[in-house]
mmCIF file with all atom_site columns, C-alpha atoms in Angstrom:
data_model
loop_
_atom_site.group_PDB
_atom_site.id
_atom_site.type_symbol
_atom_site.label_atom_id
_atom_site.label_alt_id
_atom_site.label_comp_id
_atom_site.label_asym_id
_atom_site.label_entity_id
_atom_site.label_seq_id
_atom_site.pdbx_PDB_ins_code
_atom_site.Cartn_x
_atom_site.Cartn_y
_atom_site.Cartn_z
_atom_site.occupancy
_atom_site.B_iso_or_equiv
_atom_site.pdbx_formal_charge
_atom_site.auth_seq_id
_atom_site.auth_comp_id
_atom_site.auth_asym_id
_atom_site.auth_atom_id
_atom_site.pdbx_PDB_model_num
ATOM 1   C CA . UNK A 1 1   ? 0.000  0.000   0.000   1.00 0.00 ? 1   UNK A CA 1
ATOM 2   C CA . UNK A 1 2   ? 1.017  3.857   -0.230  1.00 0.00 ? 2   UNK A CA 1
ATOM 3   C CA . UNK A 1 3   ? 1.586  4.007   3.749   1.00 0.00 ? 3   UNK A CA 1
ATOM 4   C CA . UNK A 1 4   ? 4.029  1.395   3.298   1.00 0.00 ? 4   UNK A CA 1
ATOM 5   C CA . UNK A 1 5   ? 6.110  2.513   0.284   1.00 0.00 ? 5   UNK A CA 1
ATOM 6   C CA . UNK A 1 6   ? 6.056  6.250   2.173   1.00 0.00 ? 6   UNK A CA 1
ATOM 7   C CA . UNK A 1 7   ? 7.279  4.376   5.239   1.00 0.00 ? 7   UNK A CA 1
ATOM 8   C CA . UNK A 1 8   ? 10.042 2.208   3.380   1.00 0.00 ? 8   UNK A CA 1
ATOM 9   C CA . UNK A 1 9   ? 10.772 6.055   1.653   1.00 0.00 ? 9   UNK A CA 1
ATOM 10  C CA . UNK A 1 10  ? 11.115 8.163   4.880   1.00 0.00 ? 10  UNK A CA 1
ATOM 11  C CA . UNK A 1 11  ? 13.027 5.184   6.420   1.00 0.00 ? 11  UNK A CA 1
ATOM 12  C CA . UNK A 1 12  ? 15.944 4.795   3.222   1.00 0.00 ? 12  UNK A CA 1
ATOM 13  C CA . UNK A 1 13  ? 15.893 9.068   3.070   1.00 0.00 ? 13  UNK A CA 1
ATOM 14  C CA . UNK A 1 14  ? 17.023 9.269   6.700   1.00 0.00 ? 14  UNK A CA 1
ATOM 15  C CA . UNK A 1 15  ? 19.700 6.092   6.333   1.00 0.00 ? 15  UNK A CA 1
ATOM 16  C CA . UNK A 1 16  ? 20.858 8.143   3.397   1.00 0.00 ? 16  UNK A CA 1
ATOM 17  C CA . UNK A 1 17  ? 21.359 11.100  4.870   1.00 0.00 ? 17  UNK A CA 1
ATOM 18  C CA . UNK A 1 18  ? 22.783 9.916   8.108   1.00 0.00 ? 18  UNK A CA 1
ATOM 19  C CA . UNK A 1 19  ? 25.414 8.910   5.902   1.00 0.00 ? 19  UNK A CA 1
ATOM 20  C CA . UNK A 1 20  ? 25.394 11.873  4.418   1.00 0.00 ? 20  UNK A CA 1
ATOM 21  C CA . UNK A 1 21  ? 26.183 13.366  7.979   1.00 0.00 ? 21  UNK A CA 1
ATOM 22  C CA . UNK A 1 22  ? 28.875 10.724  8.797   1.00 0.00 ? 22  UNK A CA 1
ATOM 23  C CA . UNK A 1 23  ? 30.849 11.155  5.804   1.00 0.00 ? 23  UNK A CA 1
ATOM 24  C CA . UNK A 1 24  ? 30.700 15.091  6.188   1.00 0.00 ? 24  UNK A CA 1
ATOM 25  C CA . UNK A 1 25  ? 31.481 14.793  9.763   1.00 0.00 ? 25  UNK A CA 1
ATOM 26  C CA . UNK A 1 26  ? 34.767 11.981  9.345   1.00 0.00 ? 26  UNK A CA 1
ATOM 27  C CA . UNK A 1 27  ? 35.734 14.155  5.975   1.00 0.00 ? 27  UNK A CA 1
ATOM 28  C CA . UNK A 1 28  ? 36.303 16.781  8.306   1.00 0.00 ? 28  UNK A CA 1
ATOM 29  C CA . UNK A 1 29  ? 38.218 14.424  10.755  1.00 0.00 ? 29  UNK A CA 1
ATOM 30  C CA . UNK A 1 30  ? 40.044 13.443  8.327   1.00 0.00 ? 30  UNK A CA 1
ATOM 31  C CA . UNK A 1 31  ? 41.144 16.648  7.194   1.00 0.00 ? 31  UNK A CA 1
ATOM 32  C CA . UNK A 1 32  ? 42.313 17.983  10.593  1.00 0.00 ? 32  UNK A CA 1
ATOM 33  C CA . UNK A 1 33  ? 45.729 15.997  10.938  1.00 0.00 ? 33  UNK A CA 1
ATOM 34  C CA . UNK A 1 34  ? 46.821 17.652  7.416   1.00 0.00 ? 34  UNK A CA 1
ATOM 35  C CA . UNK A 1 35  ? 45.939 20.916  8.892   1.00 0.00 ? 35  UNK A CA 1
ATOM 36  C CA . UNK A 1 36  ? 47.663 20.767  12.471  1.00 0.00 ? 36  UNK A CA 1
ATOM 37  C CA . UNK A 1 37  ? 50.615 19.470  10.510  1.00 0.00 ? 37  UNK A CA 1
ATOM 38  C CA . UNK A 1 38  ? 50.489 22.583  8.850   1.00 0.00 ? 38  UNK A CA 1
ATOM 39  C CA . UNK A 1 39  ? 49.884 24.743  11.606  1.00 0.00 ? 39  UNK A CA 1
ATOM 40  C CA . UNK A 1 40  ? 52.811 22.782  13.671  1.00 0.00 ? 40  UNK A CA 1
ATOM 41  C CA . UNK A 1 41  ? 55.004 23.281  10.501  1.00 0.00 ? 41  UNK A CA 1
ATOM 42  C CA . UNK A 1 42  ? 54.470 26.820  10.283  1.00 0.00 ? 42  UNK A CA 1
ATOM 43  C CA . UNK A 1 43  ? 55.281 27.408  14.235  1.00 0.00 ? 43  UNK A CA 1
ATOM 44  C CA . UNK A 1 44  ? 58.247 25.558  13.876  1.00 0.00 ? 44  UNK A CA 1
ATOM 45  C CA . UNK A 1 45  ? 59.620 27.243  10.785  1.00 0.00 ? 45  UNK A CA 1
ATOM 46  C CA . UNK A 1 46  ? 58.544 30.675  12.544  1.00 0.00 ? 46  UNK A CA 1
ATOM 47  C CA . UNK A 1 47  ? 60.568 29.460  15.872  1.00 0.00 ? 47  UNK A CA 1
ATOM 48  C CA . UNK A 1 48  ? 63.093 29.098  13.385  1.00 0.00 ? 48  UNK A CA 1
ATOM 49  C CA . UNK A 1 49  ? 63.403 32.094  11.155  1.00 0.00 ? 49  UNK A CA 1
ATOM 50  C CA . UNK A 1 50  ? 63.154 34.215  14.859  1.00 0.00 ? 50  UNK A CA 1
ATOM 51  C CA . UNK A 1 51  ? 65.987 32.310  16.041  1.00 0.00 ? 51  UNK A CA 1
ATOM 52  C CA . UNK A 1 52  ? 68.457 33.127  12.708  1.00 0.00 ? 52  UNK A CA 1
ATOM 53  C CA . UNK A 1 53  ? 66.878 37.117  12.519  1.00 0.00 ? 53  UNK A CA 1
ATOM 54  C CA . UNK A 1 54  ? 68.037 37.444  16.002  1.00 0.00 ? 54  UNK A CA 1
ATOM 55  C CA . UNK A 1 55  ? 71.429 35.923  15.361  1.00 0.00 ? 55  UNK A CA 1
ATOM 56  C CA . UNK A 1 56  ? 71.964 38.609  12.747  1.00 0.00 ? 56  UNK A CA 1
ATOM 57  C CA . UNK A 1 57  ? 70.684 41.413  14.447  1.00 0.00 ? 57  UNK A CA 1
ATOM 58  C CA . UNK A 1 58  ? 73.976 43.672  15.389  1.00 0.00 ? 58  UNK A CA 1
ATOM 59  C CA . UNK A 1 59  ? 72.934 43.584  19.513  1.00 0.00 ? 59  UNK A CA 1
ATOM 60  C CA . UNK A 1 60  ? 72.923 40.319  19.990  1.00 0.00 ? 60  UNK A CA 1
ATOM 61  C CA . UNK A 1 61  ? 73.662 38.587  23.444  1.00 0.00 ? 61  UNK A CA 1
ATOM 62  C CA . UNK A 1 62  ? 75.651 36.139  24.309  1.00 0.00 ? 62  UNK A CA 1
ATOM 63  C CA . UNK A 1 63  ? 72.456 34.375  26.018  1.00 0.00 ? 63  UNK A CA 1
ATOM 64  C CA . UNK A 1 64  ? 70.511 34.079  23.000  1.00 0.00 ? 64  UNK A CA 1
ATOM 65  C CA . UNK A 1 65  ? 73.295 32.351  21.582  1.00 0.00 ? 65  UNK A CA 1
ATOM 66  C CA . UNK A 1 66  ? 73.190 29.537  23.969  1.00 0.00 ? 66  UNK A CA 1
ATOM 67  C CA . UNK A 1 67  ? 68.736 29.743  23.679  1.00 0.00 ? 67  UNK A CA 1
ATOM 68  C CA . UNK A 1 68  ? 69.232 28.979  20.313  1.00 0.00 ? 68  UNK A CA 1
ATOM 69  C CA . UNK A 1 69  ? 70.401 25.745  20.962  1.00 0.00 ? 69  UNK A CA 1
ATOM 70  C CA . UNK A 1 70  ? 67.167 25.286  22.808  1.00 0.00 ? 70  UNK A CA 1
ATOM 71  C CA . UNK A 1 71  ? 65.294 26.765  19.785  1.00 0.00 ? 71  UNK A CA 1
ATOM 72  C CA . UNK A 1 72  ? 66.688 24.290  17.780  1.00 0.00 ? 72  UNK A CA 1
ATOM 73  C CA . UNK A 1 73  ? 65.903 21.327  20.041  1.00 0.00 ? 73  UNK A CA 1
ATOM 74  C CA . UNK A 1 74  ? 61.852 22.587  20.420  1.00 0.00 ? 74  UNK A CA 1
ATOM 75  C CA . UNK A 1 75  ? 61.831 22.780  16.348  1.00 0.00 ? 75  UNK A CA 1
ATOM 76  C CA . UNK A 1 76  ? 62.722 19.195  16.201  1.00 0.00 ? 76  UNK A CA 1
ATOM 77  C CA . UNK A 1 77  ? 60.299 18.067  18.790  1.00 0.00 ? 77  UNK A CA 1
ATOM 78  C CA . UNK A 1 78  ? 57.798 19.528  16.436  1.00 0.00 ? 78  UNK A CA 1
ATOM 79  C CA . UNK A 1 79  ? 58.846 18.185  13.268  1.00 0.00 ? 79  UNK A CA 1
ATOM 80  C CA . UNK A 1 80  ? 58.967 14.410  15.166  1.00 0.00 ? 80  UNK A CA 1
ATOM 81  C CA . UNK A 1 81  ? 55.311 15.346  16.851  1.00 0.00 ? 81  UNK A CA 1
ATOM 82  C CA . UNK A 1 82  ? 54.533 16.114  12.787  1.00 0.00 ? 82  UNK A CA 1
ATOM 83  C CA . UNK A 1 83  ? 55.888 13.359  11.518  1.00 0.00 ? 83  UNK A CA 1
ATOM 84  C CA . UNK A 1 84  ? 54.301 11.115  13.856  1.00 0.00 ? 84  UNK A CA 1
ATOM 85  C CA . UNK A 1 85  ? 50.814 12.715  13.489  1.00 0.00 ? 85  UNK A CA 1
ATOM 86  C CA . UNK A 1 86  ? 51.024 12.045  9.730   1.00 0.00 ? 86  UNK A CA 1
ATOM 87  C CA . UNK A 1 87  ? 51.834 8.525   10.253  1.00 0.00 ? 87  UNK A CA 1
ATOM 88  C CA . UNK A 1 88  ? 49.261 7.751   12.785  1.00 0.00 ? 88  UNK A CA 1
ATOM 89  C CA . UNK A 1 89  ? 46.680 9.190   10.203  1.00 0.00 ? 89  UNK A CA 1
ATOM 90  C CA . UNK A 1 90  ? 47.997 6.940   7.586   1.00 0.00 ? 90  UNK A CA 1
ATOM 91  C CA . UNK A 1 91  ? 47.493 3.763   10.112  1.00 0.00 ? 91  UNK A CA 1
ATOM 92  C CA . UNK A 1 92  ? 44.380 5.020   11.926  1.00 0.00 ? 92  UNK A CA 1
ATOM 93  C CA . UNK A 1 93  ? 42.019 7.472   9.320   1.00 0.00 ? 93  UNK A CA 1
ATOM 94  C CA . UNK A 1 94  ? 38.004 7.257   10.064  1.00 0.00 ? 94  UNK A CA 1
ATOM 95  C CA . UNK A 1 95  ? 36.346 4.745   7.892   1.00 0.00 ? 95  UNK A CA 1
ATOM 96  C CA . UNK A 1 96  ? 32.966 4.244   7.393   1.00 0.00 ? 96  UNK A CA 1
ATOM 97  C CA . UNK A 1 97  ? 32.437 0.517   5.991   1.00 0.00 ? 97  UNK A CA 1
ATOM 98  C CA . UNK A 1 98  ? 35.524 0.313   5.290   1.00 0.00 ? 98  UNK A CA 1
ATOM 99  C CA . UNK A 1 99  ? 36.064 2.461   3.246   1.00 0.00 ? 99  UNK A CA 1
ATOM 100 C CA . UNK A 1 100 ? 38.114 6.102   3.675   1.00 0.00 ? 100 UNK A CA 1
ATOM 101 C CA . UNK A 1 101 ? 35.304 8.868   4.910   1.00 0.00 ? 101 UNK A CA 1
ATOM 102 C CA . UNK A 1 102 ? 35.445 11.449  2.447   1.00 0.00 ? 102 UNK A CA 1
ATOM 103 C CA . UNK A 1 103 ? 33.263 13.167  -0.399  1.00 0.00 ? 103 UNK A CA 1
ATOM 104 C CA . UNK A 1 104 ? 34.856 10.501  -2.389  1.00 0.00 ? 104 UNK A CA 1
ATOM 105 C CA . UNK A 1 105 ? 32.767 7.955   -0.191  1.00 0.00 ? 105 UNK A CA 1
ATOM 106 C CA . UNK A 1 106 ? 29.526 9.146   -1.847  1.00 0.00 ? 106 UNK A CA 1
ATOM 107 C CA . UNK A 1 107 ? 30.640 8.116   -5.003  1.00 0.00 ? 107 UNK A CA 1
ATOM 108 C CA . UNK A 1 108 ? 30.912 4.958   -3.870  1.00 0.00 ? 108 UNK A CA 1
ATOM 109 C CA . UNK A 1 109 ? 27.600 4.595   -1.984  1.00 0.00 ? 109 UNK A CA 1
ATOM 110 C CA . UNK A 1 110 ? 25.303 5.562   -4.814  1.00 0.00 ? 110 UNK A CA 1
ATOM 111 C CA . UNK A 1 111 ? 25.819 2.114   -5.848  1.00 0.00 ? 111 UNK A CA 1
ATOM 112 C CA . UNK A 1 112 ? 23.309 1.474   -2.916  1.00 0.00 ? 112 UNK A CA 1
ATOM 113 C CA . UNK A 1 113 ? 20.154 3.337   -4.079  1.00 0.00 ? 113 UNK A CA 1
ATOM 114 C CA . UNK A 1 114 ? 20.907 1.882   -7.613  1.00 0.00 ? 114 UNK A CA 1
ATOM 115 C CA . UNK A 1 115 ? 20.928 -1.801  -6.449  1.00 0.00 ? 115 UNK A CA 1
ATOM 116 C CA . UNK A 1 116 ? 17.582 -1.038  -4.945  1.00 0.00 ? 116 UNK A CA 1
ATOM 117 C CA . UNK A 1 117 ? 15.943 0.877   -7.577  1.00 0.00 ? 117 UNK A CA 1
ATOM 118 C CA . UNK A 1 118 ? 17.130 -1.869  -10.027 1.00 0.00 ? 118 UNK A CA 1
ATOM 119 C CA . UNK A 1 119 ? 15.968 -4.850  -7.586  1.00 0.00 ? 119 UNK A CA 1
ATOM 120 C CA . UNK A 1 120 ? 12.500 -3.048  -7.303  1.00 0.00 ? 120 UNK A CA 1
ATOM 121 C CA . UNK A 1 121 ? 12.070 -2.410  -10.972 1.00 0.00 ? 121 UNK A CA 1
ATOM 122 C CA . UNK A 1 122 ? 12.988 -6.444  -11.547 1.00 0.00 ? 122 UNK A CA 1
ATOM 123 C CA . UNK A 1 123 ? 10.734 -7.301  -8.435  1.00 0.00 ? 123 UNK A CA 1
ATOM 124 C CA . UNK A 1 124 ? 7.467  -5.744  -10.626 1.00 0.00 ? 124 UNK A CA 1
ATOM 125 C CA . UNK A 1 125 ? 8.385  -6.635  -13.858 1.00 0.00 ? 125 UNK A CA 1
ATOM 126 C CA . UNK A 1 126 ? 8.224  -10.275 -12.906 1.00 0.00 ? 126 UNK A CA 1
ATOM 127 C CA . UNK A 1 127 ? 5.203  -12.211 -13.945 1.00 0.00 ? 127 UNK A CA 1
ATOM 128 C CA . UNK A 1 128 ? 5.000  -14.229 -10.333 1.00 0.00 ? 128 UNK A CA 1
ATOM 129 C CA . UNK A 1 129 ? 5.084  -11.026 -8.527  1.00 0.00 ? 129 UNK A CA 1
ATOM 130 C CA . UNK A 1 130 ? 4.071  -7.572  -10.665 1.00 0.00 ? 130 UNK A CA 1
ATOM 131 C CA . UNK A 1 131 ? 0.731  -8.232  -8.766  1.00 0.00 ? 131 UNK A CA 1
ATOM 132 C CA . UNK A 1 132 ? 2.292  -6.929  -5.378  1.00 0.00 ? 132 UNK A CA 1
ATOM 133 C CA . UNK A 1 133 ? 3.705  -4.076  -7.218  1.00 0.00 ? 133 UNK A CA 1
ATOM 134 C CA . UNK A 1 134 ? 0.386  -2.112  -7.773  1.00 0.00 ? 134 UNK A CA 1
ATOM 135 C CA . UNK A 1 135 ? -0.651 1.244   -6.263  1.00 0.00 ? 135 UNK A CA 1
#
């Protein structure tokens, strides 16, 4: 009956667009290692550049001299803390079936709908069973 196909309807439109929501949400997820990286990589490079402009400036103390051995040290505790948040994304991304979350996901999941509107259209062209398929 109508009630039934509207019920099946409401009940695949809010699967779909949970979905939807879950590969938003873990695209996002995702997406956040690449950008601390690149927030981490610009601090570091920053801690860097300040360490060399004060080496050149003409009044420079003997202290800073020896900080910029410390300097040094803090910018490769962030490229290590980089590296290893790149790899641990590599080993450990958000998945959703398997399968990387991404736009690139719903791509892959319109094959769902398909099957179904291909199964139902097969379902009612059948001779045994095009009976159950009308309004």
């Amino acid at each position: 009956s109508i009630t039934d196909f509207a019920v099946t309807g409401l009940q695949s439109f809010l699967t779909l667009t949970c979905i939807m929501i879950v590969v938003t949400i873990g695209s996002e997820v995702n997406e956040s290692p690449q950008r601390h990286i690149f927030l981490l990589n610009r601090q570091r490079l920053l801690l860097l550049s300040g360490g060399h402009q004060a080496s050149l400036a003409s009044d420079v103390v003997d202290a800073e001299h020896r900080d910029q051995g410390h300097v040094d040290q803090v910018a490769n505790i962030i490229d290590v803390l980089c590296t290893d948040i790149a790899a641990e994304h590599e080993v450990h991304p958000m998945r959703l079936v398997g399968l990387y979350c991404g736009y690139s996901l719903l791509s892959t999941l319109y094959v769902i709908p398909a099957y179904v509107i291909s199964s139902a259209i097969s379902y009612c062209r059948a001779s045994e069973t095009s009976a159950y398929c009308s309004l």
